[in-house]
GROMACS .gro file of C-alpha atoms in nm:
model
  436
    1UNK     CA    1  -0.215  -0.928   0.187
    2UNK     CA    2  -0.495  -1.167   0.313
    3UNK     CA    3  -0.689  -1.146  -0.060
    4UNK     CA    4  -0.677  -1.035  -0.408
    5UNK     CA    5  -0.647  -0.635  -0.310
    6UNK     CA    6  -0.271  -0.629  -0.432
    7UNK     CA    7  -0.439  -0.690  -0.797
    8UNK     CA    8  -0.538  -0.301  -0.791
    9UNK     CA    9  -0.199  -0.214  -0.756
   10UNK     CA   10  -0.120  -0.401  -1.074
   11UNK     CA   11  -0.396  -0.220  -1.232
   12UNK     CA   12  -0.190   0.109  -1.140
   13UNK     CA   13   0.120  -0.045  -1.310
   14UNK     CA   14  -0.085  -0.065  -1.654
   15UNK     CA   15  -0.196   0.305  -1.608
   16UNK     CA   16   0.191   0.386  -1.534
   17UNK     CA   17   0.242   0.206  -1.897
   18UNK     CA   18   0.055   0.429  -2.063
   19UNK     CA   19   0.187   0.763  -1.889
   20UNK     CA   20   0.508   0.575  -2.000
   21UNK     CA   21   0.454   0.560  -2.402
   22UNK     CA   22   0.310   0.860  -2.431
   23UNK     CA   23   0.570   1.046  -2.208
   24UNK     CA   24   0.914   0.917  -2.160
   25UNK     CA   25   0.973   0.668  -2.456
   26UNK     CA   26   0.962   0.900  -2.734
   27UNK     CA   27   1.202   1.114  -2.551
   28UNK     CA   28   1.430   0.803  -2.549
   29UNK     CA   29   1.393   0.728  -2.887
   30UNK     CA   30   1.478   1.072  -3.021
   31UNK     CA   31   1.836   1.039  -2.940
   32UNK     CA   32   2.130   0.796  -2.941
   33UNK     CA   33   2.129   0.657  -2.540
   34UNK     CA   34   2.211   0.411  -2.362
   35UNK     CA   35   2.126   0.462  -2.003
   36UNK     CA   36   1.768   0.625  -1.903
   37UNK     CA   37   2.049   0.903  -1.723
   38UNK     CA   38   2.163   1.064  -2.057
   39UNK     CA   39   1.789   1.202  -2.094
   40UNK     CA   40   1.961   1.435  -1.797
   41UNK     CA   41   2.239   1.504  -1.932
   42UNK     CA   42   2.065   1.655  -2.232
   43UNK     CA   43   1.857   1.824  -2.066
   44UNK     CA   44   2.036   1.948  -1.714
   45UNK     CA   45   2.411   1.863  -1.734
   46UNK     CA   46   2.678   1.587  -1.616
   47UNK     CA   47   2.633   1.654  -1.234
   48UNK     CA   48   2.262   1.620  -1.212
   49UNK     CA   49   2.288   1.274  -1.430
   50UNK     CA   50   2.595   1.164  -1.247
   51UNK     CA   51   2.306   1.212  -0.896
   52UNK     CA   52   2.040   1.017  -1.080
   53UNK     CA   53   2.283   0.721  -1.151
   54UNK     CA   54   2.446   0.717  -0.815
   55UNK     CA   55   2.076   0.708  -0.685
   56UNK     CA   56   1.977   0.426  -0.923
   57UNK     CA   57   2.302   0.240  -0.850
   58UNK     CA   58   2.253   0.207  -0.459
   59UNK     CA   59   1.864   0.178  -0.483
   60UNK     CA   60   1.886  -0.113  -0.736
   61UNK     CA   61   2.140  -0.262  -0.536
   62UNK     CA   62   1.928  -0.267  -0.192
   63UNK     CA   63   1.630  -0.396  -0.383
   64UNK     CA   64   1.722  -0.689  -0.554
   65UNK     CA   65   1.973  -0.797  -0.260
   66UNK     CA   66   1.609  -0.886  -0.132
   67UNK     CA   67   1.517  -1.047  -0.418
   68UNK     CA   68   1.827  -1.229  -0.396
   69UNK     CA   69   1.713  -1.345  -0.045
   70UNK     CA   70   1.373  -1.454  -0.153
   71UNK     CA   71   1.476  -1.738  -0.322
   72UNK     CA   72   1.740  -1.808  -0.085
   73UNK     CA   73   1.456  -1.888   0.155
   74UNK     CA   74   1.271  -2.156  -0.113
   75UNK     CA   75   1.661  -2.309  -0.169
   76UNK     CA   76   1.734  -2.310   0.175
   77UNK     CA   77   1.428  -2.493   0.262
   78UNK     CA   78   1.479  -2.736  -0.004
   79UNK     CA   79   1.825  -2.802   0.098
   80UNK     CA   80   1.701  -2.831   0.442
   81UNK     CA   81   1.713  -3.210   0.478
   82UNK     CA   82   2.112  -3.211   0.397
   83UNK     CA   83   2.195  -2.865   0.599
   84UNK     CA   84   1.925  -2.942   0.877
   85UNK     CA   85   2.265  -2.942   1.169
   86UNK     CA   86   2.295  -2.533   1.041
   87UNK     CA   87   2.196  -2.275   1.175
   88UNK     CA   88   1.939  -2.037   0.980
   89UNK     CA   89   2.208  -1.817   0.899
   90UNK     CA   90   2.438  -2.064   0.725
   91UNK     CA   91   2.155  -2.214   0.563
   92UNK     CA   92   2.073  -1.859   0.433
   93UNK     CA   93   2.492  -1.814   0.335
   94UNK     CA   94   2.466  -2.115   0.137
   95UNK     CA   95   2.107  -2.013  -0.076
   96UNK     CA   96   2.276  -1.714  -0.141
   97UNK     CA   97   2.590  -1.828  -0.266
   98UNK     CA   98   2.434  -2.057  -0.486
   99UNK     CA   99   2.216  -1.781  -0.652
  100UNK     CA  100   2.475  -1.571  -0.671
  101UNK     CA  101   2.716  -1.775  -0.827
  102UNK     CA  102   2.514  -1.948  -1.065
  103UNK     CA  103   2.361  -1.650  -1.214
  104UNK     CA  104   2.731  -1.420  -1.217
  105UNK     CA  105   2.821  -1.756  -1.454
  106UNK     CA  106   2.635  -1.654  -1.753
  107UNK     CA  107   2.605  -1.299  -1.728
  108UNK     CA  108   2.955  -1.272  -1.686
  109UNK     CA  109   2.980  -1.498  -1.970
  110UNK     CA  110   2.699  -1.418  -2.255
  111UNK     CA  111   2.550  -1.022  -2.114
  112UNK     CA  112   2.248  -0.864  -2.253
  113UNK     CA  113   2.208  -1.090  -2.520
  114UNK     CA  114   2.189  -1.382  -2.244
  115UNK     CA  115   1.993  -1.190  -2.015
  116UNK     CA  116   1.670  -1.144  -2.231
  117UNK     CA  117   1.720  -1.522  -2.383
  118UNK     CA  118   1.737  -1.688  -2.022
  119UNK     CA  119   1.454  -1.426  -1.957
  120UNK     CA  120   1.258  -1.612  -2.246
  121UNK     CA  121   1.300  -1.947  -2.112
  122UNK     CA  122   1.233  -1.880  -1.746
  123UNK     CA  123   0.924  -1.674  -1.779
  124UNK     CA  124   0.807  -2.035  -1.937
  125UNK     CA  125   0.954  -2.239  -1.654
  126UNK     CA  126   0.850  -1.992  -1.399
  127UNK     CA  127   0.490  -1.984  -1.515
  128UNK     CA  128   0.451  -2.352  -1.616
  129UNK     CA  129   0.572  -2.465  -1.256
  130UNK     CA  130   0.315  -2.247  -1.124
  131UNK     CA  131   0.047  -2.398  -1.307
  132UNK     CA  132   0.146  -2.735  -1.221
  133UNK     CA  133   0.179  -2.611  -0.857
  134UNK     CA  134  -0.226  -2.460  -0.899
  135UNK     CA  135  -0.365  -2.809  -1.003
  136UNK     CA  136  -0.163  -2.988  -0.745
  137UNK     CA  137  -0.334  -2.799  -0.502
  138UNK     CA  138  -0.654  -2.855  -0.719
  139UNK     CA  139  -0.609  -3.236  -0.659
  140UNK     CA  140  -0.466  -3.238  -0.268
  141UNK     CA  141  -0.745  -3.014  -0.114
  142UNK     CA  142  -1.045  -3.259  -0.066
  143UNK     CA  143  -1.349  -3.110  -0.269
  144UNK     CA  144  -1.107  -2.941  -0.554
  145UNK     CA  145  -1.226  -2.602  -0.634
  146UNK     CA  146  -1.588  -2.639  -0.533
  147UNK     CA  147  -1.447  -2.664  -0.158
  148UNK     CA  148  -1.165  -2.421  -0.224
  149UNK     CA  149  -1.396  -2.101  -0.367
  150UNK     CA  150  -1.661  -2.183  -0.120
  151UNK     CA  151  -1.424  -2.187   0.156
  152UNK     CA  152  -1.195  -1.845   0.085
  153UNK     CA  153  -1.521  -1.651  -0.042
  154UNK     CA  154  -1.655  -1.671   0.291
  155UNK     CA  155  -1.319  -1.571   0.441
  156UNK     CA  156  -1.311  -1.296   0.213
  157UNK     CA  157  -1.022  -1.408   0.018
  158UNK     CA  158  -1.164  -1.348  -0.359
  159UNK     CA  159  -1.213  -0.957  -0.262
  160UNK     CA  160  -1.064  -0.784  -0.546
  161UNK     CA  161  -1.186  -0.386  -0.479
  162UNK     CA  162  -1.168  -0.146  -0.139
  163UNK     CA  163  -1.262   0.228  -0.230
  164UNK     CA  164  -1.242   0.303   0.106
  165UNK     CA  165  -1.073   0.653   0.141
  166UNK     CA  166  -0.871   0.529   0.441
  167UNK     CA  167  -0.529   0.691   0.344
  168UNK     CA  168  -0.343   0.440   0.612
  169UNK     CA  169  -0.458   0.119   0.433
  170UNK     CA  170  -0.201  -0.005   0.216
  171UNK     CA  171  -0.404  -0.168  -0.057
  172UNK     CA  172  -0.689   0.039  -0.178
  173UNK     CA  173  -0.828   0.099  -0.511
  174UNK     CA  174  -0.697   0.516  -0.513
  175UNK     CA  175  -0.360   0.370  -0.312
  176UNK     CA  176  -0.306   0.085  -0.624
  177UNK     CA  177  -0.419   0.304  -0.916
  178UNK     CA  178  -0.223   0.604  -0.822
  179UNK     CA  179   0.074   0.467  -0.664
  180UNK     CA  180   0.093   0.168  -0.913
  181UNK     CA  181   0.138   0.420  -1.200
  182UNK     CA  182   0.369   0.632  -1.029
  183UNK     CA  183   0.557   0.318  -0.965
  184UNK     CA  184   0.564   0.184  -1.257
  185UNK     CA  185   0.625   0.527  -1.454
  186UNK     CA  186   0.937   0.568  -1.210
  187UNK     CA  187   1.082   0.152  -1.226
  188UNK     CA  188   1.000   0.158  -1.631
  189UNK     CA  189   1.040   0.476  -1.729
  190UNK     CA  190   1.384   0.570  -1.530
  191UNK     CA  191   1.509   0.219  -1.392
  192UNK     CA  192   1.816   0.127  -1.623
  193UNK     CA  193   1.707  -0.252  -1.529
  194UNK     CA  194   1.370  -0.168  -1.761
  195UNK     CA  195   1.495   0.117  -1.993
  196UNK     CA  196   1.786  -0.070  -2.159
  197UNK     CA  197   1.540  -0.325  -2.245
  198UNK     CA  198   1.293  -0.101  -2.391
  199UNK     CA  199   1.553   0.051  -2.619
  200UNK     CA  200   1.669  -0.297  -2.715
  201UNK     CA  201   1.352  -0.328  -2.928
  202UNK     CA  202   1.344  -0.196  -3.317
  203UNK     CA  203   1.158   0.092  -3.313
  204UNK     CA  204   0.935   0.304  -3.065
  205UNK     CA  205   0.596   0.149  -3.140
  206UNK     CA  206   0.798  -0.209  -3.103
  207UNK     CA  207   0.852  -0.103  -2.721
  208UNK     CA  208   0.565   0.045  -2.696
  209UNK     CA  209   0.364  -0.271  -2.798
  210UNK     CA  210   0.612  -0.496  -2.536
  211UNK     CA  211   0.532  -0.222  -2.234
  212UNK     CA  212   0.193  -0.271  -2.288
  213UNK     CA  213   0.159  -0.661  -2.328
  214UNK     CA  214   0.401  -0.693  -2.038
  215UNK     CA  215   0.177  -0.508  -1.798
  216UNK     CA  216  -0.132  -0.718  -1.906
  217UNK     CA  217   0.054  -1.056  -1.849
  218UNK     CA  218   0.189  -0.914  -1.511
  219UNK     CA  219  -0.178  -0.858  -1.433
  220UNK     CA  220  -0.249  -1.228  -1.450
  221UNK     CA  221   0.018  -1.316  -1.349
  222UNK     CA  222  -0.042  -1.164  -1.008
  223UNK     CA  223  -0.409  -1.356  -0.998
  224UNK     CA  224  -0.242  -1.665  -1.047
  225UNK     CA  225  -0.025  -1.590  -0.766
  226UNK     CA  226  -0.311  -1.451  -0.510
  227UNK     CA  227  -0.506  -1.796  -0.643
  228UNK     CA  228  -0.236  -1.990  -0.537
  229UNK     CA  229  -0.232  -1.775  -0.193
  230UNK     CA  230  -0.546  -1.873  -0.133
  231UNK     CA  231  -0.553  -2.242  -0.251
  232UNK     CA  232  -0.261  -2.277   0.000
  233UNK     CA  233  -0.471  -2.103   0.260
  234UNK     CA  234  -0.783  -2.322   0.218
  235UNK     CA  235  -0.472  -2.607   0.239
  236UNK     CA  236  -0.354  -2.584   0.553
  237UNK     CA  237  -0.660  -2.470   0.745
  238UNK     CA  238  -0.734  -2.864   0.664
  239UNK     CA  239  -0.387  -2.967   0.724
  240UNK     CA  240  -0.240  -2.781   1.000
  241UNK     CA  241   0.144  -2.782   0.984
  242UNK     CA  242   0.388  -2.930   1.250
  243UNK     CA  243   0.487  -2.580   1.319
  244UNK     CA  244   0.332  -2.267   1.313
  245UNK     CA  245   0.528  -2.045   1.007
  246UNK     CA  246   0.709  -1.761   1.176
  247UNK     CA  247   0.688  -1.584   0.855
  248UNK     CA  248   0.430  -1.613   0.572
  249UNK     CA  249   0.716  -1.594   0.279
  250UNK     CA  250   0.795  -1.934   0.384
  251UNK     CA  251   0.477  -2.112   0.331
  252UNK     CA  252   0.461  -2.183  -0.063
  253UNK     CA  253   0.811  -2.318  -0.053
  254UNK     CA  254   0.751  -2.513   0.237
  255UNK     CA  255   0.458  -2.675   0.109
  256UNK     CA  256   0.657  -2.735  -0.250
  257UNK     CA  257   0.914  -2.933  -0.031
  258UNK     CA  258   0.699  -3.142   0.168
  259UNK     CA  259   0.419  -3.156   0.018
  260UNK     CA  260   0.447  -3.234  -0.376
  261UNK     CA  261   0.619  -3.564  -0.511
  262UNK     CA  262   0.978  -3.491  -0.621
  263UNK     CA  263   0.947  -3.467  -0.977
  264UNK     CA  264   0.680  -3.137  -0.918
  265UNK     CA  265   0.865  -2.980  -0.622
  266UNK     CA  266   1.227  -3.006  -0.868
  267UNK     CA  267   0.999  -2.810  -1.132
  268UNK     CA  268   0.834  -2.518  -0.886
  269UNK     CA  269   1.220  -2.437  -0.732
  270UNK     CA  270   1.378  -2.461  -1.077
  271UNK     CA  271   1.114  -2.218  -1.176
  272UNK     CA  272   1.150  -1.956  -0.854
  273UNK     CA  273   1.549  -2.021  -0.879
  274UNK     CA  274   1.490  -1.894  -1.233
  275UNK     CA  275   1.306  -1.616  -1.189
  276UNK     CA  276   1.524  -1.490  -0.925
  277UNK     CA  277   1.813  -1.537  -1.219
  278UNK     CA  278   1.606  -1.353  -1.390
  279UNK     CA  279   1.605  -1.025  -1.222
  280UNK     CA  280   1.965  -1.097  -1.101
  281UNK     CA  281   2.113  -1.132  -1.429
  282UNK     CA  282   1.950  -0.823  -1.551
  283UNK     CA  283   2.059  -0.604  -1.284
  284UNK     CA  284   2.389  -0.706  -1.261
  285UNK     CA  285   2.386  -0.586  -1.641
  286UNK     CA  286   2.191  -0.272  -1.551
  287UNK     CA  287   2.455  -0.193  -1.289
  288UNK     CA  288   2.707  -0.256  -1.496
  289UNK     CA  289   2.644  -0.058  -1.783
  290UNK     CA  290   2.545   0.275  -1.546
  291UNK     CA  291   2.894   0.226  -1.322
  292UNK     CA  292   3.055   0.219  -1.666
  293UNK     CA  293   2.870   0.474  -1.896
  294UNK     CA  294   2.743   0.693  -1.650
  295UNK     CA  295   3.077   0.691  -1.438
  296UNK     CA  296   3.388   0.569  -1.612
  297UNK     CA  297   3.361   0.729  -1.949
  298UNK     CA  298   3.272   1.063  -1.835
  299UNK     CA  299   3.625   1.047  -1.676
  300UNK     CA  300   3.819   0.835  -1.908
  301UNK     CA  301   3.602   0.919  -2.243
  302UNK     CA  302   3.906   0.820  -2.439
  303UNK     CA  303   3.979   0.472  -2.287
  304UNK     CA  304   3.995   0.154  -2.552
  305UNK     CA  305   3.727  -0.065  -2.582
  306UNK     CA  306   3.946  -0.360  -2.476
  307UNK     CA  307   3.942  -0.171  -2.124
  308UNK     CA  308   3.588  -0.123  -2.097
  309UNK     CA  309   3.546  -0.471  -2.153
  310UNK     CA  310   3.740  -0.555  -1.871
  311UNK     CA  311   3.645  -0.331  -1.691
  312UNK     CA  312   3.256  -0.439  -1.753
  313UNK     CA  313   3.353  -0.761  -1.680
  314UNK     CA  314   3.548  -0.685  -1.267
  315UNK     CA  315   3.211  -0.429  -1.312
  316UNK     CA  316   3.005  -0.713  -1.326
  317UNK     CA  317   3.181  -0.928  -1.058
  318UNK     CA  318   3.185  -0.657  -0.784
  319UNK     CA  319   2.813  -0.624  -0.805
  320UNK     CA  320   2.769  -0.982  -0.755
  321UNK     CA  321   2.963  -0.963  -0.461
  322UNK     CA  322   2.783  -0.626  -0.340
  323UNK     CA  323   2.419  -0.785  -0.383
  324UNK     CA  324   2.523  -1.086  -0.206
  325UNK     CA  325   2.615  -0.879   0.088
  326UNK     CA  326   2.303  -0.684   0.081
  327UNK     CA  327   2.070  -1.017   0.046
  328UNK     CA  328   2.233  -1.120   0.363
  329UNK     CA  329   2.146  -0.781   0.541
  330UNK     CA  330   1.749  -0.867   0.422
  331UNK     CA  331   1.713  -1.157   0.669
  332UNK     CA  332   1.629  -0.856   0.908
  333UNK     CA  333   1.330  -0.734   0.671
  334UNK     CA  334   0.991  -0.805   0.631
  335UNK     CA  335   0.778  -0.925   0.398
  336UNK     CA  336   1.039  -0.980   0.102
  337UNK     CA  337   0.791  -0.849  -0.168
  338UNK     CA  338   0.752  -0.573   0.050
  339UNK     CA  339   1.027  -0.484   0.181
  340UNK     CA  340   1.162  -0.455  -0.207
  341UNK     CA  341   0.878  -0.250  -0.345
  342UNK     CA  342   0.919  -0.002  -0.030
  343UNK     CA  343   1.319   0.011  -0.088
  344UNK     CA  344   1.320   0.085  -0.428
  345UNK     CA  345   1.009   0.343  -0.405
  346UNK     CA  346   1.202   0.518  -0.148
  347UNK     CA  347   1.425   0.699  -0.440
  348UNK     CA  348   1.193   0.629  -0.757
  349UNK     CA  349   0.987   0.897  -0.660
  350UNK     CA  350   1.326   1.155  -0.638
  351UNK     CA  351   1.377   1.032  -1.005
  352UNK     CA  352   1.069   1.056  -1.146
  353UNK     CA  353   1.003   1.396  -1.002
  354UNK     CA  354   1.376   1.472  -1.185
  355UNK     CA  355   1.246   1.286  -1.490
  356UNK     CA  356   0.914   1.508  -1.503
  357UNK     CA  357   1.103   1.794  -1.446
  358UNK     CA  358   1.316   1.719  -1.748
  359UNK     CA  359   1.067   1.600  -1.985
  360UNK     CA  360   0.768   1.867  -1.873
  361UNK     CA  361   0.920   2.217  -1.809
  362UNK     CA  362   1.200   2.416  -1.942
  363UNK     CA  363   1.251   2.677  -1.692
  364UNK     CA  364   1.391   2.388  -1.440
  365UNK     CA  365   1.767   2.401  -1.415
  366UNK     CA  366   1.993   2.195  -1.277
  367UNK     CA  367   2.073   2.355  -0.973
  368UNK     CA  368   1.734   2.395  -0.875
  369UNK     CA  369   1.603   2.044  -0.981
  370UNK     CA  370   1.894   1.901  -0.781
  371UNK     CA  371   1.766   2.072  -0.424
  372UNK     CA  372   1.435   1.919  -0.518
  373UNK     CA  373   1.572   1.572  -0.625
  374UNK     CA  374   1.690   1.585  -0.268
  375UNK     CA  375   1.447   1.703  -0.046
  376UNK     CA  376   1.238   1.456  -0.213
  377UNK     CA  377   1.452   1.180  -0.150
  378UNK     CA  378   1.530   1.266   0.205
  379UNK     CA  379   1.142   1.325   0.265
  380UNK     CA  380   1.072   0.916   0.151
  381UNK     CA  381   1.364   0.816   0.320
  382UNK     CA  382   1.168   0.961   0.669
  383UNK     CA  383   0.849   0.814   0.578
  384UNK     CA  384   1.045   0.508   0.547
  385UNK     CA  385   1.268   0.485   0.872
  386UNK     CA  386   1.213   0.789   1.035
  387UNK     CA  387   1.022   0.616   1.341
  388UNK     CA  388   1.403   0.396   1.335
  389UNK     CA  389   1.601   0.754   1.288
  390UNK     CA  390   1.439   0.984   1.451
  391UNK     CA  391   1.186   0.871   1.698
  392UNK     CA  392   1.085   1.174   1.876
  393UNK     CA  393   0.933   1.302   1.553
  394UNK     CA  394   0.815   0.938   1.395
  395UNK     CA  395   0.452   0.991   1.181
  396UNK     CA  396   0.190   0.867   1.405
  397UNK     CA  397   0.136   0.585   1.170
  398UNK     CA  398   0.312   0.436   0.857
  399UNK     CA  399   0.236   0.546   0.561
  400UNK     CA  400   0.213   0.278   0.327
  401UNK     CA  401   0.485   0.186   0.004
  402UNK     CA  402   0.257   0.276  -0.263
  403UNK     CA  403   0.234   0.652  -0.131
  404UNK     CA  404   0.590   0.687  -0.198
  405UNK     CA  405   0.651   0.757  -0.530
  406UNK     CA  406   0.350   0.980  -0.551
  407UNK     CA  407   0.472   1.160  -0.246
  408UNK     CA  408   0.825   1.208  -0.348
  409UNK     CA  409   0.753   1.262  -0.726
  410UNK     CA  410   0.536   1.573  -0.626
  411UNK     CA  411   0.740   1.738  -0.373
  412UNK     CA  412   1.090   1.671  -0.613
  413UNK     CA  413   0.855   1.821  -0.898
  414UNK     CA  414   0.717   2.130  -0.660
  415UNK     CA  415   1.023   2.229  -0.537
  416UNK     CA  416   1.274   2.163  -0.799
  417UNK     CA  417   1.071   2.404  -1.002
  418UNK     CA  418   1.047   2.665  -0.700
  419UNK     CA  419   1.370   2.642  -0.672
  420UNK     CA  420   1.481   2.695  -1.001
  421UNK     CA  421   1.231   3.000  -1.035
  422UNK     CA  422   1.416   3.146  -0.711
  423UNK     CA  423   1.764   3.053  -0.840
  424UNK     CA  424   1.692   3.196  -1.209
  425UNK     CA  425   1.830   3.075  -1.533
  426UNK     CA  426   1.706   2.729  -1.663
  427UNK     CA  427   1.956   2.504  -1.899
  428UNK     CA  428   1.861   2.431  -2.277
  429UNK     CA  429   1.837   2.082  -2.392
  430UNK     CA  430   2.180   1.942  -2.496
  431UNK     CA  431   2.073   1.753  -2.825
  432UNK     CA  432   2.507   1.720  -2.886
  433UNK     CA  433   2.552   1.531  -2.611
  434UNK     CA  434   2.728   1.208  -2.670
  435UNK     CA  435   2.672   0.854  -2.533
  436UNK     CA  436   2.945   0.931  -2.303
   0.00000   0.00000   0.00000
């Protein structure tokens, strides 16, 4: 956005981490599981948790393929001086395939294990290039900060709060409280990317502790971020670039490439090429692990280990491939941050409604909560696109990303339970079920 109103919406993903540990990770903790799906399974049965995966599988995919192609557009500009005779497209091919390919390397090679490791390390790099990237800004903008606050308070740029009750605004205080926790009860609390790292800790207060602590450091992490937004903002209103951007994702790496001395621009794209690892690596695990568990052992339960090892490993390989086709489909988006919240919020709030379903009543049944998990999911999926799929009857105005989860929690919750009522019966937990 033009200020520091996104911060409210982080201030909704530390209410969603609360709703979290008191809701959803003790259920996780009660039983053996691997995948945030078998909590279905338990509770409704192998068709509604074979849904929820599927879902997960091809909403996880769409997201990070524009993740992917976010930092594609910092490598491509950086390689710009050597590929400057190609075309955007094949500057875009080659960003990709280097992200990609790098990152396939070691999670191929070294899994979870090397996932939250290179996680460790990156979240250092990624933050400590920033911060070299604040006070290089600091010393380029003549005045330093003095100049810099003075100039983007009067702007406006420093505005942290709107509790306007404009519904169509996308960043409002009720819009980034509510939807932030809805979001971030549906991506942590039923995203395999988040859940198999939450049961990778000890013990349930161990994750608990690491949800919370996570969703203060994202907090200022995010002002550093909007800081740097404006810093960059105060920048070039002194320097006017060459060329007018065409699209605002492409200013910070721009001005990394032409504007720092080598040594600092080498550390900012190491550190957005490994954050972008990052999330790659641990989706291409997540993925993995759902196509296999979720999937291949409820078919072949008594296959060897030896071929669900290989299989993980073609598992792992085929995703790679799959994301890198979807990051090239994203050069059509929008704004990349987004265009990847609003993806994956499209079916997060069909899950969570299935979650809540699952965790809060017990006269939901499967049958019922999957006409619900639908509707609810079809319902976002209008909101989304439906001006693109059905024009005649397009909303009158977009509703904005963070209403989605809320909207398609609560109608999955409503009528899942409605219809479950009308259907009769409801399924008893399945505390037998196996891992498979």
């Amino acid at each position: 956005d033009t200020n520091f109103t996104f911060l409210q919406l982080a201030l909704g993903y530390l209410v969603g981490r609360v709703i979290i540990c008191l809701i959803l990770l003790p259920q996780y903790f009660k039983g053996y599981l691997f995948t945030a799906y078998q909590l279905i399974q338990r509770r409704f049965g192998g068709k509604l948790r074979t849904y929820t995966a599927g879902l997960f599988l091809v909403t996880r995919a769409s997201a990070e393929g524009v993740r992917i192609y976010a930092v594609a557009i910092v490598i491509g500009i950086a390689l710009g001086p050597e590929l400057g005779a190609f075309s955007d497209f094949r500057r875009d091919l080659i960003a990709i395939s280097i992200v990609t390919l790098l990152t396939l390397i070691y999670t191929f090679e070294g899994g979870l294990a090397a996932v939250i490791w290179t996680d460790v390390i990156q979240t250092f790099i990624y933050i400590g290039g920033t911060i070299v990237g604040f006070f290089t800004l600091l010393h380029l903008i003549p005045g330093g900060w003095h100049n810099i606050h003075a100039t983007a308070a009067a702007a406006g740029k420093f505005r942290v709060f709107d509790f306007s009750l404009d519904f169509w605004k996308t960043y409002t205080f009720w819009s980034g409280v509510i939807g932030g926790a809805f979001l971030t009860t549906a991506s942590h609390g039923t995203d395999q990317l988040i859940v198999q790292r939450l049961l990778a800790a000890r013990n349930l207060a161990q994750s608990r502790l690491a949800l919370l602590a996570s969703g203060v450091a994202v907090l200022l992490q995010f002002a550093l971020f909007l800081c740097i937004g404006a810093m960059l903002w105060v920048f070039y209103r002194a320097f006017p670039p060459a060329e007018t951007f065409t699209k605002t994702d492409r200013i910070f790496p721009t001005f990394i490439v032409s504007q720092m001395p080598h040594l600092v621009s080498g550390l900012l794209i190491a550190a957005i090429l490994a954050a972008a690892m990052s999330n790659l690596s641990a989706a291409l695990n997540s993925l993995t692990s759902t196509s296999i568990i979720d999937f291949w052992l409820r078919l072949y339960p008594a296959s060897t280990e030896r071929t669900r090892m290989l299989l993980s490993r073609i598992g792992t390989i085929c995703w790679g491939l799959v994301l890198f086709c979807l990051a090239l489909l994203s050069r059509r988006g929008g704004k990349v941050v987004e265009l990847g919240l609003a993806i994956a919020s499209v079916a997060y709030g069909a899950l969570l409604g299935t979650f809540l379903l699952g965790v809060l009543t017990k006269r939901a049944n499967q049958w019922g909560t999957g006409i619900g998990m639908t509707i609810g999911f079809l319902v976002n999926i209008y909101i989304w696109q439906g001006h693109a799929i059905v024009p005649r009857f397009a909303l009158p105005r977009p509703i904005p990303f963070p209403w989605y989860v809320p909207i398609g929690s609560l109608i999955t919750f409503a009528i899942g339970y409605i219809a479950s009522l009308a259907l009769g019966g409801h399924h008893e937990p399945d505390t037998t079920a196996s891992p498979e």
